[in-house]
Amino acid sequence: DGWEMTFAPDEVQTLLRNSMSQYLRDHYDFERRRAILDDGGFSRAVWSDFASGLAILGAAVPGAGGSVANAMIVMEELGRALVLEPYLETAVIGVGLLHRQDAPVAGELLAGILDGRVRTAFAAHDAGARYALEDLATTARQSGSGWIIDGRKSVVIGAPTATHLLLTARTHGGQRDRDGVSLFAIDRNASGVTCHDYRLIDGRGASDIVLENAHVPPDALLGTAGAALPVVEAVMDEAIAALCAEALGVMRRMLDDTVAYTRLRRQFGQALADFQSLQHRMVEMFMELEQSAAAVQILVASLDADADATKRTRDASAAKATIAKAARFIGQNAVQLHGGMGMTDELPLGHYFRRATVIENQFGSRDHHIARYARLGRV
């Protein structure tokens, strides 16, 4: 398959991809996914398999066989099967934030993630702040031995099924200062925390969260007060890489389905795939996918090499901008080549297209990342 991500997987990674692919073929076909979607968009049985049978919830933990590259392989297979469960939110972002902290509560939550008991959602963005991680009106102030948090977080993906929230709040400084950003881990059902749950167009759960006089214990603070932004930015670049890997799986499935459909569908006495203009269109879709895979490989190399933050962030923006363009191009052309049935609920393609549409803007739109890439200058 010439469309696989090709960063020379080792034997462990090849086995990981094969076991993921086999499991999802056997346990997560389109009808199973539809049943999970109708039942709230989360399967405890599937999550338990992720924790124990497949043991993939620790794929991104450095050492002990874990790496960012391993998590990318998992994410691509999850994208191909259009998995609803919050792997990105918990096993990439949650693990990424927690394994970088020395606090005892971070170790406890990380252990809980690995055995399937803990699911996290990252409340990074304040209402109205767009994509700027340092733009925080949410505040945390010390009270006695603990903290009181006030603020509003918007579109927190995975929050409806999370057990814990990881959230950013300002402990000092002005609203857009880079200094003064702190990271907290709190129970989703903590007093003073209200989650307004809803579904995105791709069927996944998200919440708008209001924190009013939310009292949290002193150990809810992860790391040094006011110094969390560099860690948060590093983890979000890893999250962008994971999202882009998922997008490769989504786009590959849309292209595969389109090629198969045009070979079957006949018009004027011949298969659609025999029309040269449609062959050219599908080649263009394939090229967009190849460019995307190359951009993701460059980003994964930046993450693995622990390159300087500016290069890592530029590579993240380059990959996300490339993926956003490709997701739109492949998705729209797949729908068009399927005709009106491309957007029906019965056909898998419509569901893949909606996921691709969400991915296009998740963690920053194409315009946002082009501007960020330009702002960072040459490195």
Short mmCIF file of C-alpha atoms in Angstrom, two decimals:
data_model
loop_
_atom_site.label_atom_id
_atom_site.label_comp_id
_atom_site.label_asym_id
_atom_site.label_seq_id
_atom_site.Cartn_x
_atom_site.Cartn_y
_atom_site.Cartn_z
CA ASP A 1 0.00 0.00 0.00
CA GLY A 2 1.84 3.07 -1.23
CA TRP A 3 -0.21 5.41 0.92
CA GLU A 4 1.02 4.23 4.32
CA MET A 5 2.96 6.64 6.49
CA THR A 6 6.54 5.67 5.70
CA PHE A 7 8.86 6.67 8.52
CA ALA A 8 10.55 3.24 8.34
CA PRO A 9 8.54 1.46 11.05
CA ASP A 10 10.46 -1.06 13.11
CA GLU A 11 9.18 -4.54 13.90
CA VAL A 12 7.29 -3.39 17.01
CA GLN A 13 5.54 -0.65 15.04
CA THR A 14 4.62 -3.05 12.25
CA LEU A 15 3.09 -5.42 14.80
CA LEU A 16 1.28 -2.48 16.41
CA ARG A 17 -0.26 -1.44 13.09
CA ASN A 18 -1.26 -4.99 12.23
CA SER A 19 -2.87 -5.66 15.63
CA MET A 20 -4.75 -2.33 15.52
CA SER A 21 -5.94 -2.98 11.97
CA GLN A 22 -7.06 -6.53 12.80
CA TYR A 23 -8.87 -5.49 15.97
CA LEU A 24 -10.74 -2.64 14.27
CA ARG A 25 -11.74 -4.84 11.32
CA ASP A 26 -13.14 -7.43 13.74
CA HIS A 27 -14.70 -5.13 16.36
CA TYR A 28 -15.28 -1.69 14.86
CA ASP A 29 -16.93 -1.97 11.47
CA PHE A 30 -19.29 0.76 10.30
CA GLU A 31 -22.41 -0.82 11.83
CA ARG A 32 -20.67 -1.23 15.20
CA ARG A 33 -19.59 2.40 15.04
CA ARG A 34 -23.16 3.47 14.26
CA ALA A 35 -24.42 1.54 17.30
CA ILE A 36 -21.79 3.22 19.53
CA LEU A 37 -22.77 6.62 18.10
CA ASP A 38 -26.43 5.97 18.92
CA ASP A 39 -25.43 4.94 22.46
CA GLY A 40 -23.65 8.18 23.31
CA GLY A 41 -20.48 7.89 21.25
CA PHE A 42 -18.43 5.89 23.76
CA SER A 43 -18.02 2.15 24.33
CA ARG A 44 -16.65 0.98 27.68
CA ALA A 45 -15.91 -2.43 26.13
CA VAL A 46 -13.79 -0.89 23.37
CA TRP A 47 -11.96 1.34 25.87
CA SER A 48 -11.26 -1.69 28.06
CA ASP A 49 -9.77 -3.44 25.01
CA PHE A 50 -7.60 -0.37 24.34
CA ALA A 51 -6.31 -0.59 27.93
CA SER A 52 -5.77 -4.32 28.31
CA GLY A 53 -6.06 -6.36 25.13
CA LEU A 54 -4.30 -3.92 22.78
CA ALA A 55 -2.45 -2.00 25.54
CA ILE A 56 -2.36 1.14 23.37
CA LEU A 57 -3.23 3.74 26.01
CA GLY A 58 0.48 3.97 26.86
CA ALA A 59 1.70 4.07 23.25
CA ALA A 60 2.83 7.70 23.60
CA VAL A 61 4.60 7.31 26.97
CA PRO A 62 8.36 7.69 26.36
CA GLY A 63 10.41 4.64 27.22
CA ALA A 64 9.06 1.14 27.85
CA GLY A 65 8.29 0.79 24.15
CA GLY A 66 6.28 4.01 23.88
CA SER A 67 6.98 6.90 21.53
CA VAL A 68 5.26 9.67 19.60
CA ALA A 69 5.77 7.64 16.40
CA ASN A 70 3.88 4.70 17.93
CA ALA A 71 0.97 6.95 18.83
CA MET A 72 0.90 8.22 15.23
CA ILE A 73 0.48 4.65 13.96
CA VAL A 74 -2.41 4.11 16.37
CA MET A 75 -4.04 7.40 15.37
CA GLU A 76 -3.85 6.62 11.65
CA GLU A 77 -5.61 3.29 12.18
CA LEU A 78 -8.23 4.96 14.41
CA GLY A 79 -8.85 7.47 11.62
CA ARG A 80 -9.24 4.74 9.03
CA ALA A 81 -11.94 3.10 11.20
CA LEU A 82 -13.42 6.47 12.26
CA VAL A 83 -13.19 5.53 15.95
CA LEU A 84 -15.23 7.77 18.28
CA GLU A 85 -13.50 7.02 21.60
CA PRO A 86 -11.33 9.85 23.05
CA TYR A 87 -7.89 8.36 22.38
CA LEU A 88 -6.36 11.65 21.24
CA GLU A 89 -7.72 13.55 24.23
CA THR A 90 -6.60 10.96 26.79
CA ALA A 91 -3.69 8.89 25.45
CA VAL A 92 -1.93 11.69 23.55
CA ILE A 93 -2.82 15.00 25.22
CA GLY A 94 -3.52 13.64 28.71
CA VAL A 95 -0.47 11.38 28.71
CA GLY A 96 1.67 14.14 27.16
CA LEU A 97 0.79 16.63 29.89
CA LEU A 98 0.96 14.20 32.81
CA HIS A 99 4.20 12.36 32.05
CA ARG A 100 6.02 15.72 32.02
CA GLN A 101 4.99 16.45 35.64
CA ASP A 102 6.60 15.28 38.88
CA ALA A 103 3.50 15.86 41.03
CA PRO A 104 2.19 12.67 42.74
CA VAL A 105 -1.32 13.30 41.39
CA ALA A 106 0.10 13.30 37.84
CA GLY A 107 1.58 9.85 38.42
CA GLU A 108 -1.71 8.58 39.84
CA LEU A 109 -3.72 9.91 36.89
CA LEU A 110 -1.20 8.54 34.40
CA ALA A 111 -1.45 5.08 35.97
CA GLY A 112 -5.24 5.43 35.82
CA ILE A 113 -5.09 6.23 32.11
CA LEU A 114 -2.93 3.20 31.37
CA ASP A 115 -5.34 0.78 33.07
CA GLY A 116 -8.42 2.40 31.54
CA ARG A 117 -9.95 3.98 34.67
CA VAL A 118 -9.10 7.60 33.86
CA ARG A 119 -10.11 9.54 30.75
CA THR A 120 -9.04 13.16 30.37
CA ALA A 121 -10.20 16.16 28.39
CA PHE A 122 -8.02 19.23 27.93
CA ALA A 123 -9.79 22.53 28.62
CA ALA A 124 -7.19 24.72 26.93
CA HIS A 125 -9.21 27.43 25.22
CA ASP A 126 -11.21 30.15 26.92
CA ALA A 127 -14.49 31.21 25.36
CA GLY A 128 -13.71 33.77 22.65
CA ALA A 129 -9.94 33.20 22.71
CA ARG A 130 -9.77 31.34 19.36
CA TYR A 131 -6.53 29.33 19.21
CA ALA A 132 -4.17 31.39 21.42
CA LEU A 133 -3.20 29.17 24.36
CA GLU A 134 -1.92 32.09 26.44
CA ASP A 135 -5.12 34.17 26.00
CA LEU A 136 -6.66 33.31 29.37
CA ALA A 137 -9.41 35.08 31.24
CA THR A 138 -9.85 31.98 33.41
CA THR A 139 -8.12 32.65 36.73
CA ALA A 140 -6.93 30.57 39.66
CA ARG A 141 -6.20 32.20 42.99
CA GLN A 142 -4.91 30.65 46.17
CA SER A 143 -7.37 30.27 49.01
CA GLY A 144 -6.14 28.69 52.20
CA SER A 145 -4.19 25.64 51.11
CA GLY A 146 -6.08 25.17 47.84
CA TRP A 147 -7.17 27.12 44.77
CA ILE A 148 -10.33 28.80 43.54
CA ILE A 149 -10.86 28.76 39.76
CA ASP A 150 -13.24 30.99 37.80
CA GLY A 151 -13.73 31.10 34.05
CA ARG A 152 -15.29 29.64 30.92
CA LYS A 153 -13.82 27.05 28.58
CA SER A 154 -15.31 26.34 25.16
CA VAL A 155 -15.48 23.28 22.88
CA VAL A 156 -13.68 20.90 25.25
CA ILE A 157 -13.68 17.75 23.11
CA GLY A 158 -14.05 14.51 25.07
CA ALA A 159 -15.36 16.24 28.21
CA PRO A 160 -18.75 14.44 28.27
CA THR A 161 -17.04 11.05 28.76
CA ALA A 162 -14.01 12.27 30.74
CA THR A 163 -13.39 11.46 34.39
CA HIS A 164 -10.95 14.36 34.81
CA LEU A 165 -10.33 17.75 33.25
CA LEU A 166 -6.88 19.14 32.63
CA LEU A 167 -7.26 22.88 32.36
CA THR A 168 -5.21 26.03 32.04
CA ALA A 169 -5.82 29.06 34.23
CA ARG A 170 -3.96 32.28 34.85
CA THR A 171 -2.34 32.55 38.28
CA HIS A 172 -0.70 35.94 37.59
CA GLY A 173 -0.03 38.43 34.81
CA GLY A 174 -2.18 40.03 32.12
CA GLN A 175 -4.71 38.15 29.99
CA ARG A 176 -2.31 37.49 27.09
CA ASP A 177 1.01 37.23 28.95
CA ARG A 178 3.06 34.13 28.24
CA ASP A 179 4.11 34.04 31.87
CA GLY A 180 1.48 33.18 34.46
CA VAL A 181 -0.22 30.20 32.77
CA SER A 182 -0.77 27.27 35.16
CA LEU A 183 -2.04 23.74 34.62
CA PHE A 184 -4.56 22.02 36.89
CA ALA A 185 -6.07 18.54 37.08
CA ILE A 186 -9.57 18.43 38.51
CA ASP A 187 -12.42 15.96 38.76
CA ARG A 188 -15.03 16.57 36.07
CA ASN A 189 -17.74 16.51 38.74
CA ALA A 190 -15.96 18.87 41.16
CA SER A 191 -18.08 21.43 42.96
CA GLY A 192 -18.35 24.67 41.00
CA VAL A 193 -17.76 22.97 37.63
CA THR A 194 -20.70 22.90 35.19
CA CYS A 195 -20.40 21.10 31.86
CA HIS A 196 -22.82 21.90 29.06
CA ASP A 197 -22.50 18.83 26.82
CA TYR A 198 -23.31 18.61 23.11
CA ARG A 199 -22.24 16.83 19.94
CA LEU A 200 -20.11 18.13 17.11
CA ILE A 201 -21.14 17.50 13.50
CA ASP A 202 -18.94 14.38 13.43
CA GLY A 203 -20.86 12.86 16.35
CA ARG A 204 -18.16 13.36 18.96
CA GLY A 205 -18.96 14.82 22.35
CA ALA A 206 -17.76 18.22 23.53
CA SER A 207 -18.61 20.56 26.39
CA ASP A 208 -18.65 24.23 27.19
CA ILE A 209 -17.47 24.41 30.79
CA VAL A 210 -18.25 27.08 33.37
CA LEU A 211 -16.13 27.29 36.52
CA GLU A 212 -17.68 29.40 39.25
CA ASN A 213 -15.86 29.58 42.56
CA ALA A 214 -14.57 26.06 41.92
CA HIS A 215 -12.55 24.99 44.97
CA VAL A 216 -9.74 22.54 44.17
CA PRO A 217 -7.11 21.02 46.49
CA PRO A 218 -3.50 22.22 46.53
CA ASP A 219 -2.26 19.13 44.66
CA ALA A 220 -4.53 19.96 41.70
CA LEU A 221 -1.74 22.27 40.48
CA LEU A 222 0.56 20.38 38.12
CA GLY A 223 4.09 21.72 37.99
CA THR A 224 5.22 25.22 38.93
CA ALA A 225 2.57 27.92 39.10
CA GLY A 226 2.77 30.25 36.11
CA ALA A 227 5.25 28.16 34.11
CA ALA A 228 3.00 25.75 32.20
CA LEU A 229 2.85 27.38 28.75
CA PRO A 230 6.00 25.79 27.20
CA VAL A 231 4.81 22.32 28.25
CA VAL A 232 1.29 23.00 26.97
CA GLU A 233 2.66 24.23 23.63
CA ALA A 234 4.88 21.15 23.22
CA VAL A 235 1.98 18.80 23.95
CA MET A 236 -0.34 20.65 21.58
CA ASP A 237 2.21 20.25 18.78
CA GLU A 238 2.20 16.51 19.55
CA ALA A 239 -1.61 16.63 19.47
CA ILE A 240 -1.49 18.32 16.05
CA ALA A 241 0.77 15.51 14.82
CA ALA A 242 -1.66 12.90 16.16
CA LEU A 243 -4.66 14.66 14.62
CA CYS A 244 -2.84 14.85 11.28
CA ALA A 245 -2.07 11.13 11.46
CA GLU A 246 -5.75 10.44 12.11
CA ALA A 247 -6.59 12.63 9.11
CA LEU A 248 -4.36 10.46 6.91
CA GLY A 249 -6.46 7.44 7.86
CA VAL A 250 -9.69 9.36 7.22
CA MET A 251 -8.54 10.68 3.83
CA ARG A 252 -7.17 7.30 2.77
CA ARG A 253 -10.54 5.67 3.45
CA MET A 254 -12.38 8.40 1.48
CA LEU A 255 -10.04 7.92 -1.48
CA ASP A 256 -10.25 4.10 -1.34
CA ASP A 257 -14.05 4.24 -1.23
CA THR A 258 -14.13 6.67 -4.15
CA VAL A 259 -11.85 4.54 -6.32
CA ALA A 260 -13.92 1.44 -5.54
CA TYR A 261 -17.20 3.24 -6.26
CA THR A 262 -16.06 4.64 -9.61
CA ARG A 263 -14.99 1.15 -10.69
CA LEU A 264 -18.47 -0.19 -9.95
CA ARG A 265 -20.67 2.73 -11.05
CA ARG A 266 -21.40 2.74 -14.78
CA GLN A 267 -22.46 5.58 -17.02
CA PHE A 268 -22.80 5.68 -20.83
CA GLY A 269 -21.94 2.00 -20.87
CA GLN A 270 -18.62 2.20 -19.03
CA ALA A 271 -17.30 2.47 -15.49
CA LEU A 272 -16.80 5.99 -14.12
CA ALA A 273 -13.19 5.03 -13.43
CA ASP A 274 -12.63 4.70 -17.19
CA PHE A 275 -13.27 8.41 -17.80
CA GLN A 276 -9.91 10.15 -18.12
CA SER A 277 -11.04 13.39 -16.43
CA LEU A 278 -12.14 11.41 -13.34
CA GLN A 279 -8.87 9.47 -13.34
CA HIS A 280 -7.04 12.81 -13.25
CA ARG A 281 -9.21 13.95 -10.35
CA MET A 282 -8.41 10.84 -8.33
CA VAL A 283 -4.70 11.22 -9.06
CA GLU A 284 -4.92 14.77 -7.68
CA MET A 285 -6.60 13.38 -4.55
CA PHE A 286 -3.79 10.82 -4.23
CA MET A 287 -1.14 13.55 -4.57
CA GLU A 288 -2.78 15.62 -1.82
CA LEU A 289 -2.64 12.54 0.41
CA GLU A 290 1.04 11.92 -0.38
CA GLN A 291 1.95 15.55 0.38
CA SER A 292 0.10 15.26 3.67
CA ALA A 293 1.92 12.06 4.63
CA ALA A 294 5.26 13.74 3.89
CA ALA A 295 4.37 16.77 6.05
CA VAL A 296 3.38 14.48 8.93
CA GLN A 297 6.66 12.55 8.65
CA ILE A 298 8.64 15.79 8.89
CA LEU A 299 6.66 16.80 11.99
CA VAL A 300 7.09 13.41 13.69
CA ALA A 301 10.85 13.67 13.08
CA SER A 302 10.86 17.10 14.76
CA LEU A 303 9.05 15.69 17.77
CA ASP A 304 11.27 12.63 18.04
CA ALA A 305 14.50 14.57 17.66
CA ASP A 306 13.45 16.97 20.41
CA ALA A 307 14.31 19.79 18.00
CA ASP A 308 14.14 23.37 19.13
CA ALA A 309 10.66 24.65 19.86
CA THR A 310 10.51 27.07 16.93
CA LYS A 311 11.29 24.38 14.34
CA ARG A 312 8.85 21.97 15.99
CA THR A 313 6.09 24.56 15.94
CA ARG A 314 6.77 25.55 12.34
CA ASP A 315 6.65 21.90 11.28
CA ALA A 316 3.39 21.47 13.21
CA SER A 317 1.84 24.45 11.43
CA ALA A 318 3.11 23.26 8.03
CA ALA A 319 1.59 19.81 8.59
CA LYS A 320 -1.73 21.16 9.88
CA ALA A 321 -2.09 23.65 7.01
CA THR A 322 -1.28 20.91 4.49
CA ILE A 323 -3.74 18.49 6.10
CA ALA A 324 -6.51 21.11 6.22
CA LYS A 325 -6.18 21.77 2.49
CA ALA A 326 -6.00 18.07 1.62
CA ALA A 327 -8.93 17.10 3.86
CA ARG A 328 -11.15 19.64 2.14
CA PHE A 329 -9.99 18.72 -1.37
CA ILE A 330 -10.23 14.94 -0.91
CA GLY A 331 -13.48 15.15 1.05
CA GLN A 332 -15.29 17.43 -1.38
CA ASN A 333 -14.14 15.47 -4.43
CA ALA A 334 -15.05 12.14 -2.84
CA VAL A 335 -18.56 13.43 -2.16
CA GLN A 336 -18.89 14.85 -5.68
CA LEU A 337 -17.72 11.65 -7.36
CA HIS A 338 -20.26 9.66 -5.31
CA GLY A 339 -23.04 12.01 -6.37
CA GLY A 340 -25.89 12.88 -3.98
CA MET A 341 -25.50 9.64 -2.03
CA GLY A 342 -22.09 10.88 -0.83
CA MET A 343 -23.72 12.88 1.96
CA THR A 344 -26.31 10.35 3.06
CA ASP A 345 -26.20 9.01 6.60
CA GLU A 346 -26.30 5.41 5.36
CA LEU A 347 -23.03 5.62 3.44
CA PRO A 348 -19.78 5.67 5.47
CA LEU A 349 -18.37 8.43 3.25
CA GLY A 350 -20.69 11.08 4.70
CA HIS A 351 -19.41 10.30 8.20
CA TYR A 352 -15.78 10.43 7.07
CA PHE A 353 -16.44 13.74 5.34
CA ARG A 354 -17.92 15.25 8.51
CA ARG A 355 -14.91 14.09 10.55
CA ALA A 356 -12.56 15.59 7.95
CA THR A 357 -14.48 18.87 8.17
CA VAL A 358 -14.00 19.02 11.96
CA ILE A 359 -10.30 18.11 11.66
CA GLU A 360 -9.82 20.96 9.18
CA ASN A 361 -10.37 23.51 11.96
CA GLN A 362 -9.49 21.53 15.11
CA PHE A 363 -6.36 22.92 16.86
CA GLY A 364 -6.30 25.83 14.42
CA SER A 365 -7.60 26.55 10.93
CA ARG A 366 -5.45 26.57 7.79
CA ASP A 367 -5.34 30.39 7.87
CA HIS A 368 -4.26 30.36 11.53
CA HIS A 369 -1.39 27.95 10.86
CA ILE A 370 -0.20 29.71 7.72
CA ALA A 371 -0.04 32.94 9.74
CA ARG A 372 1.77 31.17 12.62
CA TYR A 373 4.26 29.62 10.20
CA ALA A 374 5.00 33.03 8.66
CA ARG A 375 5.27 34.73 12.05
CA LEU A 376 7.89 32.26 13.27
CA GLY A 377 10.15 33.13 10.33
CA ARG A 378 12.96 31.01 8.95
CA VAL A 379 14.79 28.60 11.25
#
